[in-house]
Amino acid sequence: MGAQVLAVNGQSPERLVEALRPYVGGTDQYARELAPNFMISPELLHAATLAGKPDEGEFRLRKADGSEVKRMLEASSDKGEPSARTVWPKRDLSPVPPIGSDTGWVHVLDGVEAPRHLSRPDENFWHSYLETDDILYVQINRFRDQEARPMSDYLSDLLAEAGKRKVKHAIVDLRYSPGGNYMLATDFSRLLPEAVPNGRIFILTSGNTFSAAISIASRLKYYSGGRAVLVGEEMGDAGQMWGEGGTTIMPNSKIAFRYTTAYHDWEKGCSLLQIGTCFFLNYFYGTAAGSLLPEVPVAQTFASYAAGDDAVMSEVLRMAKQGK
């Protein structure tokens, strides 16, 4: 993470994303989000005929000073236990080391103050107040309880606090949230617009915004009406998607994969004709929010990221100041 990757085995990252597309289901944005999982594995690249050897890969890198170098990296011989969970590479954008990590790798943001959205990646939820305390910023990284504090209690207290402060706008950052249990935030998504009665509700999304995070983005948009603004990148799944289900392990390869059993329609809502297909709780909590594509598309560039800037938040704060 100490340099920008320009090529792997002579192939640009853009070309690799395109070539690896058949190996990832779902939307193009989801495939792009998970492509780094393949790019760092010589064995997988070799199986996809994108590497000459299964045990090493050549990386062309641009260092912080602008110079370019080539490095041959060997694959680890330690395969470890197969994971039953999807690994989201976006976590590695944060300079905060993962809990229990001892890799010692140099990070591109070493020596740079971590931007707000990358400062607390292992907390399921947290918040602060910006711009002389009149903008509420809440980041939800996972829809799960946190230690001894239930998420629903935390969000309820947050709404009460924000109401007393009379904040002008609210920002809900879902860019690093792969999901969880959306029921933990149904009241929050419905009541937040009441706590911010006149201002904008900015909903920040990326390809890592998935599953329950999409559900809550839809509910926030629906209940905020014309005051909602989706900002950032297209989410990792469509507003009409499959979810729930579980995980199973293949008996011989020991590869873990997830299966889904319930349909969600957060764009048009579940109809009575789909009652045997749609997730049954969505008949009580579902919303027909329309398109969930960003109304203000903003993509982070490597240059702004390496400088410690947050291009998405910069655009949101600009709109908030201009009253847009």
PDB file of C-alpha atoms in Angstrom:
ATOM      1  CA  MET A   1       0.000   0.000   0.000  1.00  0.00           C
ATOM      2  CA  GLY A   2       3.036   2.323  -0.136  1.00  0.00           C
ATOM      3  CA  ALA A   3       2.752   2.979  -3.888  1.00  0.00           C
ATOM      4  CA  GLN A   4       0.300   3.077  -6.775  1.00  0.00           C
ATOM      5  CA  VAL A   5      -0.019  -0.145  -8.782  1.00  0.00           C
ATOM      6  CA  LEU A   6       0.379   0.592 -12.488  1.00  0.00           C
ATOM      7  CA  ALA A   7       0.484  -2.972 -13.811  1.00  0.00           C
ATOM      8  CA  VAL A   8       0.438  -6.605 -12.684  1.00  0.00           C
ATOM      9  CA  ASN A   9       2.222  -9.060 -14.970  1.00  0.00           C
ATOM     10  CA  GLY A  10       2.234  -6.395 -17.660  1.00  0.00           C
ATOM     11  CA  GLN A  11      -1.535  -5.844 -17.455  1.00  0.00           C
ATOM     12  CA  SER A  12      -3.060  -2.567 -16.285  1.00  0.00           C
ATOM     13  CA  PRO A  13      -5.506  -2.736 -13.347  1.00  0.00           C
ATOM     14  CA  GLU A  14      -8.307  -1.660 -15.709  1.00  0.00           C
ATOM     15  CA  ARG A  15      -7.513  -4.520 -18.072  1.00  0.00           C
ATOM     16  CA  LEU A  16      -7.376  -6.996 -15.183  1.00  0.00           C
ATOM     17  CA  VAL A  17     -10.769  -5.879 -13.889  1.00  0.00           C
ATOM     18  CA  GLU A  18     -12.208  -6.520 -17.345  1.00  0.00           C
ATOM     19  CA  ALA A  19     -10.493  -9.905 -17.713  1.00  0.00           C
ATOM     20  CA  LEU A  20     -11.545 -11.059 -14.231  1.00  0.00           C
ATOM     21  CA  ARG A  21     -15.194 -10.087 -14.707  1.00  0.00           C
ATOM     22  CA  PRO A  22     -16.381 -13.671 -15.465  1.00  0.00           C
ATOM     23  CA  TYR A  23     -15.147 -14.835 -12.063  1.00  0.00           C
ATOM     24  CA  VAL A  24     -17.328 -12.500  -9.986  1.00  0.00           C
ATOM     25  CA  GLY A  25     -21.120 -12.557 -10.009  1.00  0.00           C
ATOM     26  CA  GLY A  26     -23.348  -9.556  -9.526  1.00  0.00           C
ATOM     27  CA  THR A  27     -22.990  -6.073 -10.947  1.00  0.00           C
ATOM     28  CA  ASP A  28     -19.980  -4.603 -12.718  1.00  0.00           C
ATOM     29  CA  GLN A  29     -19.393  -2.308  -9.741  1.00  0.00           C
ATOM     30  CA  TYR A  30     -19.328  -5.279  -7.364  1.00  0.00           C
ATOM     31  CA  ALA A  31     -16.808  -7.062  -9.602  1.00  0.00           C
ATOM     32  CA  ARG A  32     -14.618  -3.969  -9.704  1.00  0.00           C
ATOM     33  CA  GLU A  33     -14.776  -3.691  -5.922  1.00  0.00           C
ATOM     34  CA  LEU A  34     -13.605  -7.264  -5.342  1.00  0.00           C
ATOM     35  CA  ALA A  35     -11.052  -7.461  -8.180  1.00  0.00           C
ATOM     36  CA  PRO A  36      -8.070  -6.729  -5.859  1.00  0.00           C
ATOM     37  CA  ASN A  37      -8.717 -10.085  -4.176  1.00  0.00           C
ATOM     38  CA  PHE A  38      -7.690 -11.716  -7.452  1.00  0.00           C
ATOM     39  CA  MET A  39      -4.912  -9.283  -8.380  1.00  0.00           C
ATOM     40  CA  ILE A  40      -2.870 -10.137  -5.277  1.00  0.00           C
ATOM     41  CA  SER A  41      -3.087 -13.888  -5.926  1.00  0.00           C
ATOM     42  CA  PRO A  42      -0.593 -15.217  -8.526  1.00  0.00           C
ATOM     43  CA  GLU A  43      -2.287 -18.610  -8.246  1.00  0.00           C
ATOM     44  CA  LEU A  44      -5.703 -17.218  -9.196  1.00  0.00           C
ATOM     45  CA  LEU A  45      -4.248 -15.044 -11.960  1.00  0.00           C
ATOM     46  CA  HIS A  46      -2.395 -18.049 -13.338  1.00  0.00           C
ATOM     47  CA  ALA A  47      -5.610 -20.099 -13.338  1.00  0.00           C
ATOM     48  CA  ALA A  48      -7.252 -17.275 -15.330  1.00  0.00           C
ATOM     49  CA  THR A  49      -4.291 -17.269 -17.795  1.00  0.00           C
ATOM     50  CA  LEU A  50      -3.277 -13.805 -16.592  1.00  0.00           C
ATOM     51  CA  ALA A  51       0.061 -14.845 -15.054  1.00  0.00           C
ATOM     52  CA  GLY A  52       2.916 -16.993 -16.306  1.00  0.00           C
ATOM     53  CA  LYS A  53       3.587 -18.574 -12.914  1.00  0.00           C
ATOM     54  CA  PRO A  54       1.299 -19.579 -10.053  1.00  0.00           C
ATOM     55  CA  ASP A  55       3.732 -18.649  -7.296  1.00  0.00           C
ATOM     56  CA  GLU A  56       4.865 -15.108  -8.123  1.00  0.00           C
ATOM     57  CA  GLY A  57       3.746 -11.918  -9.813  1.00  0.00           C
ATOM     58  CA  GLU A  58       5.452  -8.857 -11.259  1.00  0.00           C
ATOM     59  CA  PHE A  59       4.145  -5.497 -10.041  1.00  0.00           C
ATOM     60  CA  ARG A  60       4.988  -2.164 -11.654  1.00  0.00           C
ATOM     61  CA  LEU A  61       4.588   0.579  -9.062  1.00  0.00           C
ATOM     62  CA  ARG A  62       4.717   4.364  -8.881  1.00  0.00           C
ATOM     63  CA  LYS A  63       6.318   5.585  -5.689  1.00  0.00           C
ATOM     64  CA  ALA A  64       5.371   8.719  -3.787  1.00  0.00           C
ATOM     65  CA  ASP A  65       8.203  10.664  -5.445  1.00  0.00           C
ATOM     66  CA  GLY A  66       6.841   9.823  -8.921  1.00  0.00           C
ATOM     67  CA  SER A  67       9.498   7.277  -9.852  1.00  0.00           C
ATOM     68  CA  GLU A  68       8.493   3.842 -11.125  1.00  0.00           C
ATOM     69  CA  VAL A  69       9.870   0.472 -10.011  1.00  0.00           C
ATOM     70  CA  LYS A  70       9.200  -3.192 -10.722  1.00  0.00           C
ATOM     71  CA  ARG A  71       8.979  -5.736  -7.947  1.00  0.00           C
ATOM     72  CA  MET A  72       8.521  -9.505  -8.103  1.00  0.00           C
ATOM     73  CA  LEU A  73       6.363 -10.663  -5.195  1.00  0.00           C
ATOM     74  CA  GLU A  74       6.189 -14.311  -4.206  1.00  0.00           C
ATOM     75  CA  ALA A  75       2.958 -15.955  -3.135  1.00  0.00           C
ATOM     76  CA  SER A  76       2.694 -16.916   0.502  1.00  0.00           C
ATOM     77  CA  SER A  77       2.995 -20.626   1.188  1.00  0.00           C
ATOM     78  CA  ASP A  78       0.613 -20.255   4.132  1.00  0.00           C
ATOM     79  CA  LYS A  79      -2.864 -20.817   2.710  1.00  0.00           C
ATOM     80  CA  GLY A  80      -4.571 -20.505   6.088  1.00  0.00           C
ATOM     81  CA  GLU A  81      -8.125 -21.548   6.750  1.00  0.00           C
ATOM     82  CA  PRO A  82     -10.697 -20.821   4.016  1.00  0.00           C
ATOM     83  CA  SER A  83     -12.818 -17.806   4.854  1.00  0.00           C
ATOM     84  CA  ALA A  84     -16.596 -18.059   4.870  1.00  0.00           C
ATOM     85  CA  ARG A  85     -16.921 -14.273   4.510  1.00  0.00           C
ATOM     86  CA  THR A  86     -16.321 -11.970   1.590  1.00  0.00           C
ATOM     87  CA  VAL A  87     -13.150  -9.926   2.017  1.00  0.00           C
ATOM     88  CA  TRP A  88     -13.737  -6.289   1.045  1.00  0.00           C
ATOM     89  CA  PRO A  89     -10.405  -4.736  -0.038  1.00  0.00           C
ATOM     90  CA  LYS A  90     -11.684  -1.209   0.670  1.00  0.00           C
ATOM     91  CA  ARG A  91     -10.800  -1.756   4.343  1.00  0.00           C
ATOM     92  CA  ASP A  92      -7.122  -1.574   3.347  1.00  0.00           C
ATOM     93  CA  LEU A  93      -7.506   2.040   2.231  1.00  0.00           C
ATOM     94  CA  SER A  94      -7.349   3.023   5.893  1.00  0.00           C
ATOM     95  CA  PRO A  95      -3.896   3.558   7.399  1.00  0.00           C
ATOM     96  CA  VAL A  96      -5.257   2.183  10.678  1.00  0.00           C
ATOM     97  CA  PRO A  97      -3.835  -1.373  10.947  1.00  0.00           C
ATOM     98  CA  PRO A  98      -6.443  -4.148  11.153  1.00  0.00           C
ATOM     99  CA  ILE A  99      -6.938  -5.558  14.619  1.00  0.00           C
ATOM    100  CA  GLY A 100      -4.342  -8.268  15.229  1.00  0.00           C
ATOM    101  CA  SER A 101      -2.294  -7.308  12.153  1.00  0.00           C
ATOM    102  CA  ASP A 102       1.493  -7.475  12.319  1.00  0.00           C
ATOM    103  CA  THR A 103       2.365  -7.306   8.612  1.00  0.00           C
ATOM    104  CA  GLY A 104       4.628  -4.266   8.917  1.00  0.00           C
ATOM    105  CA  TRP A 105       3.768  -3.052   5.417  1.00  0.00           C
ATOM    106  CA  VAL A 106       4.343   0.610   4.602  1.00  0.00           C
ATOM    107  CA  HIS A 107       1.042   2.396   3.910  1.00  0.00           C
ATOM    108  CA  VAL A 108       0.632   5.153   1.346  1.00  0.00           C
ATOM    109  CA  LEU A 109      -0.992   7.354   4.016  1.00  0.00           C
ATOM    110  CA  ASP A 110       1.795   6.909   6.555  1.00  0.00           C
ATOM    111  CA  GLY A 111       2.664  10.371   7.824  1.00  0.00           C
ATOM    112  CA  VAL A 112      -0.639  11.815   6.574  1.00  0.00           C
ATOM    113  CA  GLU A 113      -3.464  12.528   8.973  1.00  0.00           C
ATOM    114  CA  ALA A 114      -6.115   9.909   8.283  1.00  0.00           C
ATOM    115  CA  PRO A 115      -9.177  11.513   6.688  1.00  0.00           C
ATOM    116  CA  ARG A 116     -12.350  11.265   8.708  1.00  0.00           C
ATOM    117  CA  HIS A 117     -13.912   8.427   6.719  1.00  0.00           C
ATOM    118  CA  LEU A 118     -10.819   6.220   7.126  1.00  0.00           C
ATOM    119  CA  SER A 119     -10.079   6.999  10.762  1.00  0.00           C
ATOM    120  CA  ARG A 120     -12.282   4.396  12.511  1.00  0.00           C
ATOM    121  CA  PRO A 121     -12.742   1.475  10.102  1.00  0.00           C
ATOM    122  CA  ASP A 122     -13.222  -1.221  12.740  1.00  0.00           C
ATOM    123  CA  GLU A 123     -16.022   0.547  14.598  1.00  0.00           C
ATOM    124  CA  ASN A 124     -19.440  -0.562  13.415  1.00  0.00           C
ATOM    125  CA  PHE A 125     -20.869   2.922  13.863  1.00  0.00           C
ATOM    126  CA  TRP A 126     -19.794   6.346  15.142  1.00  0.00           C
ATOM    127  CA  HIS A 127     -20.578  10.017  14.587  1.00  0.00           C
ATOM    128  CA  SER A 128     -19.292  13.557  14.926  1.00  0.00           C
ATOM    129  CA  TYR A 129     -20.378  17.109  14.130  1.00  0.00           C
ATOM    130  CA  LEU A 130     -18.831  19.234  11.383  1.00  0.00           C
ATOM    131  CA  GLU A 131     -18.695  22.862  10.268  1.00  0.00           C
ATOM    132  CA  THR A 132     -19.194  24.622  13.610  1.00  0.00           C
ATOM    133  CA  ASP A 133     -21.260  21.676  14.820  1.00  0.00           C
ATOM    134  CA  ASP A 134     -24.281  22.215  12.551  1.00  0.00           C
ATOM    135  CA  ILE A 135     -23.767  19.154  10.308  1.00  0.00           C
ATOM    136  CA  LEU A 136     -24.234  15.654  11.702  1.00  0.00           C
ATOM    137  CA  TYR A 137     -21.849  13.068  10.260  1.00  0.00           C
ATOM    138  CA  VAL A 138     -22.550   9.404  11.030  1.00  0.00           C
ATOM    139  CA  GLN A 139     -20.591   6.529   9.559  1.00  0.00           C
ATOM    140  CA  ILE A 140     -22.112   3.036   9.582  1.00  0.00           C
ATOM    141  CA  ASN A 141     -19.529   0.418   8.662  1.00  0.00           C
ATOM    142  CA  ARG A 142     -21.594  -2.621   9.675  1.00  0.00           C
ATOM    143  CA  PHE A 143     -25.203  -3.085  10.695  1.00  0.00           C
ATOM    144  CA  ARG A 144     -24.357  -5.003  13.846  1.00  0.00           C
ATOM    145  CA  ASP A 145     -24.318  -4.336  17.564  1.00  0.00           C
ATOM    146  CA  GLN A 146     -21.025  -3.040  18.901  1.00  0.00           C
ATOM    147  CA  GLU A 147     -19.554  -4.588  22.032  1.00  0.00           C
ATOM    148  CA  ALA A 148     -22.073  -3.983  24.828  1.00  0.00           C
ATOM    149  CA  ARG A 149     -24.012  -1.277  22.960  1.00  0.00           C
ATOM    150  CA  PRO A 150     -26.935  -2.327  20.770  1.00  0.00           C
ATOM    151  CA  MET A 151     -26.976  -0.463  17.476  1.00  0.00           C
ATOM    152  CA  SER A 152     -30.652   0.463  17.739  1.00  0.00           C
ATOM    153  CA  ASP A 153     -30.062   2.087  21.150  1.00  0.00           C
ATOM    154  CA  TYR A 154     -27.089   4.019  19.828  1.00  0.00           C
ATOM    155  CA  LEU A 155     -29.041   5.349  16.834  1.00  0.00           C
ATOM    156  CA  SER A 156     -32.005   6.274  19.037  1.00  0.00           C
ATOM    157  CA  ASP A 157     -29.739   8.287  21.352  1.00  0.00           C
ATOM    158  CA  LEU A 158     -28.098   9.885  18.317  1.00  0.00           C
ATOM    159  CA  LEU A 159     -31.442  11.085  16.975  1.00  0.00           C
ATOM    160  CA  ALA A 160     -32.316  12.632  20.333  1.00  0.00           C
ATOM    161  CA  GLU A 161     -28.927  14.339  20.515  1.00  0.00           C
ATOM    162  CA  ALA A 162     -29.136  15.671  16.947  1.00  0.00           C
ATOM    163  CA  GLY A 163     -32.643  17.010  17.603  1.00  0.00           C
ATOM    164  CA  LYS A 164     -31.449  18.992  20.629  1.00  0.00           C
ATOM    165  CA  ARG A 165     -28.529  20.412  18.653  1.00  0.00           C
ATOM    166  CA  LYS A 166     -30.856  21.475  15.820  1.00  0.00           C
ATOM    167  CA  VAL A 167     -28.366  20.479  13.132  1.00  0.00           C
ATOM    168  CA  LYS A 168     -28.841  21.917   9.631  1.00  0.00           C
ATOM    169  CA  HIS A 169     -27.846  18.870   7.580  1.00  0.00           C
ATOM    170  CA  ALA A 170     -27.020  15.187   8.086  1.00  0.00           C
ATOM    171  CA  ILE A 171     -24.473  12.996   6.313  1.00  0.00           C
ATOM    172  CA  VAL A 172     -24.865   9.208   6.480  1.00  0.00           C
ATOM    173  CA  ASP A 173     -21.682   7.541   5.240  1.00  0.00           C
ATOM    174  CA  LEU A 174     -22.353   4.016   3.957  1.00  0.00           C
ATOM    175  CA  ARG A 175     -19.290   3.764   1.699  1.00  0.00           C
ATOM    176  CA  TYR A 176     -17.620   1.021   3.769  1.00  0.00           C
ATOM    177  CA  SER A 177     -20.693  -0.929   4.837  1.00  0.00           C
ATOM    178  CA  PRO A 178     -21.149  -4.404   3.313  1.00  0.00           C
ATOM    179  CA  GLY A 179     -24.370  -4.893   5.279  1.00  0.00           C
ATOM    180  CA  GLY A 180     -25.631  -6.821   8.274  1.00  0.00           C
ATOM    181  CA  ASN A 181     -29.100  -6.615   9.809  1.00  0.00           C
ATOM    182  CA  TYR A 182     -30.985  -3.648   8.361  1.00  0.00           C
ATOM    183  CA  MET A 183     -33.715  -4.053  10.992  1.00  0.00           C
ATOM    184  CA  LEU A 184     -31.332  -2.435  13.487  1.00  0.00           C
ATOM    185  CA  ALA A 185     -31.626   0.877  11.646  1.00  0.00           C
ATOM    186  CA  THR A 186     -35.209   0.941  10.348  1.00  0.00           C
ATOM    187  CA  ASP A 187     -36.355   3.481  12.960  1.00  0.00           C
ATOM    188  CA  PHE A 188     -33.250   5.601  12.406  1.00  0.00           C
ATOM    189  CA  SER A 189     -33.767   5.759   8.632  1.00  0.00           C
ATOM    190  CA  ARG A 190     -37.398   6.799   9.116  1.00  0.00           C
ATOM    191  CA  LEU A 191     -36.838   9.344  11.889  1.00  0.00           C
ATOM    192  CA  LEU A 192     -33.589  11.033  10.846  1.00  0.00           C
ATOM    193  CA  PRO A 193     -35.394  13.425   8.462  1.00  0.00           C
ATOM    194  CA  GLU A 194     -37.550  14.553  11.410  1.00  0.00           C
ATOM    195  CA  ALA A 195     -34.417  15.303  13.457  1.00  0.00           C
ATOM    196  CA  VAL A 196     -33.140  17.393  10.537  1.00  0.00           C
ATOM    197  CA  PRO A 197     -36.451  18.981   9.512  1.00  0.00           C
ATOM    198  CA  ASN A 198     -35.283  21.497   6.921  1.00  0.00           C
ATOM    199  CA  GLY A 199     -31.817  20.512   5.717  1.00  0.00           C
ATOM    200  CA  ARG A 200     -30.371  18.006   3.328  1.00  0.00           C
ATOM    201  CA  ILE A 201     -29.808  14.304   4.059  1.00  0.00           C
ATOM    202  CA  PHE A 202     -26.624  13.338   2.205  1.00  0.00           C
ATOM    203  CA  ILE A 203     -26.258   9.563   1.660  1.00  0.00           C
ATOM    204  CA  LEU A 204     -22.700   8.535   0.713  1.00  0.00           C
ATOM    205  CA  THR A 205     -22.277   5.299  -1.261  1.00  0.00           C
ATOM    206  CA  SER A 206     -19.615   3.244  -3.033  1.00  0.00           C
ATOM    207  CA  GLY A 207     -19.171  -0.217  -4.522  1.00  0.00           C
ATOM    208  CA  ASN A 208     -18.646  -1.460  -0.957  1.00  0.00           C
ATOM    209  CA  THR A 209     -22.199  -0.350  -0.047  1.00  0.00           C
ATOM    210  CA  PHE A 210     -24.011  -3.675  -0.072  1.00  0.00           C
ATOM    211  CA  SER A 211     -26.961  -5.678   1.247  1.00  0.00           C
ATOM    212  CA  ALA A 212     -28.435  -4.039   4.386  1.00  0.00           C
ATOM    213  CA  ALA A 213     -26.605  -0.798   3.574  1.00  0.00           C
ATOM    214  CA  ILE A 214     -28.537  -0.601   0.289  1.00  0.00           C
ATOM    215  CA  SER A 215     -31.780  -1.209   2.192  1.00  0.00           C
ATOM    216  CA  ILE A 216     -31.070   1.676   4.557  1.00  0.00           C
ATOM    217  CA  ALA A 217     -29.940   3.954   1.735  1.00  0.00           C
ATOM    218  CA  SER A 218     -33.315   3.302   0.106  1.00  0.00           C
ATOM    219  CA  ARG A 219     -35.252   4.027   3.290  1.00  0.00           C
ATOM    220  CA  LEU A 220     -33.298   7.224   3.934  1.00  0.00           C
ATOM    221  CA  LYS A 221     -34.016   8.412   0.410  1.00  0.00           C
ATOM    222  CA  TYR A 222     -37.704   7.510   0.685  1.00  0.00           C
ATOM    223  CA  TYR A 223     -38.350   9.179   4.039  1.00  0.00           C
ATOM    224  CA  SER A 224     -36.219  12.241   3.239  1.00  0.00           C
ATOM    225  CA  GLY A 225     -38.179  12.895   0.067  1.00  0.00           C
ATOM    226  CA  GLY A 226     -36.747  15.684  -2.052  1.00  0.00           C
ATOM    227  CA  ARG A 227     -34.176  16.529   0.635  1.00  0.00           C
ATOM    228  CA  ALA A 228     -32.189  13.312   0.053  1.00  0.00           C
ATOM    229  CA  VAL A 229     -29.034  13.412  -2.070  1.00  0.00           C
ATOM    230  CA  LEU A 230     -27.093  10.266  -2.965  1.00  0.00           C
ATOM    231  CA  VAL A 231     -23.430  11.154  -3.467  1.00  0.00           C
ATOM    232  CA  GLY A 232     -20.457   9.009  -4.464  1.00  0.00           C
ATOM    233  CA  GLU A 233     -20.252   5.858  -6.558  1.00  0.00           C
ATOM    234  CA  GLU A 234     -22.757   3.253  -7.669  1.00  0.00           C
ATOM    235  CA  MET A 235     -23.478   0.696  -4.950  1.00  0.00           C
ATOM    236  CA  GLY A 236     -22.272  -2.905  -5.039  1.00  0.00           C
ATOM    237  CA  ASP A 237     -25.673  -4.331  -5.950  1.00  0.00           C
ATOM    238  CA  ALA A 238     -28.859  -3.197  -7.643  1.00  0.00           C
ATOM    239  CA  GLY A 239     -31.871  -1.907  -5.761  1.00  0.00           C
ATOM    240  CA  GLN A 240     -33.598  -5.114  -6.867  1.00  0.00           C
ATOM    241  CA  MET A 241     -31.503  -7.897  -5.390  1.00  0.00           C
ATOM    242  CA  TRP A 242     -31.374 -11.238  -3.620  1.00  0.00           C
ATOM    243  CA  GLY A 243     -30.292 -11.516   0.012  1.00  0.00           C
ATOM    244  CA  GLU A 244     -30.682 -13.418   3.293  1.00  0.00           C
ATOM    245  CA  GLY A 245     -29.688 -17.104   3.073  1.00  0.00           C
ATOM    246  CA  GLY A 246     -26.443 -18.429   4.531  1.00  0.00           C
ATOM    247  CA  THR A 247     -23.036 -19.947   3.866  1.00  0.00           C
ATOM    248  CA  THR A 248     -22.032 -23.475   2.980  1.00  0.00           C
ATOM    249  CA  ILE A 249     -18.692 -25.226   2.423  1.00  0.00           C
ATOM    250  CA  MET A 250     -17.966 -27.409  -0.600  1.00  0.00           C
ATOM    251  CA  PRO A 251     -17.135 -30.908   0.706  1.00  0.00           C
ATOM    252  CA  ASN A 252     -13.924 -31.510  -1.277  1.00  0.00           C
ATOM    253  CA  SER A 253     -12.415 -28.136  -2.179  1.00  0.00           C
ATOM    254  CA  LYS A 254     -13.536 -26.608   1.148  1.00  0.00           C
ATOM    255  CA  ILE A 255     -14.389 -23.421  -0.736  1.00  0.00           C
ATOM    256  CA  ALA A 256     -17.035 -21.377   1.055  1.00  0.00           C
ATOM    257  CA  PHE A 257     -19.862 -19.720  -0.822  1.00  0.00           C
ATOM    258  CA  ARG A 258     -23.018 -17.876   0.103  1.00  0.00           C
ATOM    259  CA  TYR A 259     -26.500 -18.674  -1.127  1.00  0.00           C
ATOM    260  CA  THR A 260     -29.487 -16.344  -1.040  1.00  0.00           C
ATOM    261  CA  THR A 261     -33.125 -17.151  -0.452  1.00  0.00           C
ATOM    262  CA  ALA A 262     -35.124 -13.902  -0.414  1.00  0.00           C
ATOM    263  CA  TYR A 263     -35.756 -11.172  -2.971  1.00  0.00           C
ATOM    264  CA  HIS A 264     -35.635  -7.443  -2.204  1.00  0.00           C
ATOM    265  CA  ASP A 265     -37.023  -4.638  -4.318  1.00  0.00           C
ATOM    266  CA  TRP A 266     -35.964  -1.299  -2.886  1.00  0.00           C
ATOM    267  CA  GLU A 267     -36.743   0.588  -6.085  1.00  0.00           C
ATOM    268  CA  LYS A 268     -40.374  -0.377  -6.796  1.00  0.00           C
ATOM    269  CA  GLY A 269     -41.335  -2.324  -3.677  1.00  0.00           C
ATOM    270  CA  CYS A 270     -42.467  -5.940  -3.376  1.00  0.00           C
ATOM    271  CA  SER A 271     -45.876  -6.687  -4.881  1.00  0.00           C
ATOM    272  CA  LEU A 272     -48.489  -9.149  -3.639  1.00  0.00           C
ATOM    273  CA  LEU A 273     -47.637 -11.382  -6.598  1.00  0.00           C
ATOM    274  CA  GLN A 274     -44.129 -11.781  -5.133  1.00  0.00           C
ATOM    275  CA  ILE A 275     -45.265 -12.733  -1.650  1.00  0.00           C
ATOM    276  CA  GLY A 276     -43.629 -16.154  -1.870  1.00  0.00           C
ATOM    277  CA  THR A 277     -40.374 -14.670  -3.167  1.00  0.00           C
ATOM    278  CA  CYS A 278     -39.787 -11.320  -1.458  1.00  0.00           C
ATOM    279  CA  PHE A 279     -38.287 -11.089   2.007  1.00  0.00           C
ATOM    280  CA  PHE A 280     -41.437 -11.115   4.152  1.00  0.00           C
ATOM    281  CA  LEU A 281     -40.338  -8.267   6.459  1.00  0.00           C
ATOM    282  CA  ASN A 282     -40.115  -5.966   3.458  1.00  0.00           C
ATOM    283  CA  TYR A 283     -43.910  -5.947   3.314  1.00  0.00           C
ATOM    284  CA  PHE A 284     -43.720  -4.026   6.586  1.00  0.00           C
ATOM    285  CA  TYR A 285     -40.456  -2.131   6.178  1.00  0.00           C
ATOM    286  CA  GLY A 286     -39.838  -1.990   2.426  1.00  0.00           C
ATOM    287  CA  THR A 287     -39.866   1.261   0.498  1.00  0.00           C
ATOM    288  CA  ALA A 288     -40.265   2.130  -3.166  1.00  0.00           C
ATOM    289  CA  ALA A 289     -37.538   4.755  -3.362  1.00  0.00           C
ATOM    290  CA  GLY A 290     -36.955   4.703  -7.112  1.00  0.00           C
ATOM    291  CA  SER A 291     -33.470   4.781  -8.612  1.00  0.00           C
ATOM    292  CA  LEU A 292     -30.617   4.329  -6.142  1.00  0.00           C
ATOM    293  CA  LEU A 293     -27.909   5.565  -8.502  1.00  0.00           C
ATOM    294  CA  PRO A 294     -25.889   8.520  -7.173  1.00  0.00           C
ATOM    295  CA  GLU A 295     -27.480  11.825  -8.092  1.00  0.00           C
ATOM    296  CA  VAL A 296     -24.067  13.432  -7.640  1.00  0.00           C
ATOM    297  CA  PRO A 297     -21.445  10.968  -8.951  1.00  0.00           C
ATOM    298  CA  VAL A 298     -18.036  11.485  -7.334  1.00  0.00           C
ATOM    299  CA  ALA A 299     -15.122   9.063  -7.609  1.00  0.00           C
ATOM    300  CA  GLN A 300     -11.993   9.301  -5.487  1.00  0.00           C
ATOM    301  CA  THR A 301      -8.795   9.569  -7.523  1.00  0.00           C
ATOM    302  CA  PHE A 302      -5.542   8.028  -6.336  1.00  0.00           C
ATOM    303  CA  ALA A 303      -3.902  11.463  -6.222  1.00  0.00           C
ATOM    304  CA  SER A 304      -6.539  12.925  -3.898  1.00  0.00           C
ATOM    305  CA  TYR A 305      -6.564   9.769  -1.784  1.00  0.00           C
ATOM    306  CA  ALA A 306      -2.768   9.784  -1.390  1.00  0.00           C
ATOM    307  CA  ALA A 307      -2.938  13.433  -0.330  1.00  0.00           C
ATOM    308  CA  GLY A 308      -5.333  12.513   2.480  1.00  0.00           C
ATOM    309  CA  ASP A 309      -8.295  14.222   0.833  1.00  0.00           C
ATOM    310  CA  ASP A 310     -11.850  12.905   0.649  1.00  0.00           C
ATOM    311  CA  ALA A 311     -13.282  13.996  -2.693  1.00  0.00           C
ATOM    312  CA  VAL A 312     -16.803  12.843  -1.819  1.00  0.00           C
ATOM    313  CA  MET A 313     -16.951  14.746   1.470  1.00  0.00           C
ATOM    314  CA  SER A 314     -15.456  17.833  -0.151  1.00  0.00           C
ATOM    315  CA  GLU A 315     -18.322  17.866  -2.642  1.00  0.00           C
ATOM    316  CA  VAL A 316     -20.918  17.297   0.080  1.00  0.00           C
ATOM    317  CA  LEU A 317     -19.598  20.163   2.208  1.00  0.00           C
ATOM    318  CA  ARG A 318     -19.515  22.413  -0.858  1.00  0.00           C
ATOM    319  CA  MET A 319     -23.189  21.637  -1.568  1.00  0.00           C
ATOM    320  CA  ALA A 320     -24.127  22.129   2.085  1.00  0.00           C
ATOM    321  CA  LYS A 321     -22.501  25.577   2.165  1.00  0.00           C
ATOM    322  CA  GLN A 322     -24.221  26.614  -1.053  1.00  0.00           C
ATOM    323  CA  GLY A 323     -27.554  25.341   0.197  1.00  0.00           C
ATOM    324  CA  LYS A 324     -27.901  22.786  -2.615  1.00  0.00           C
TER     325      LYS A 324
END
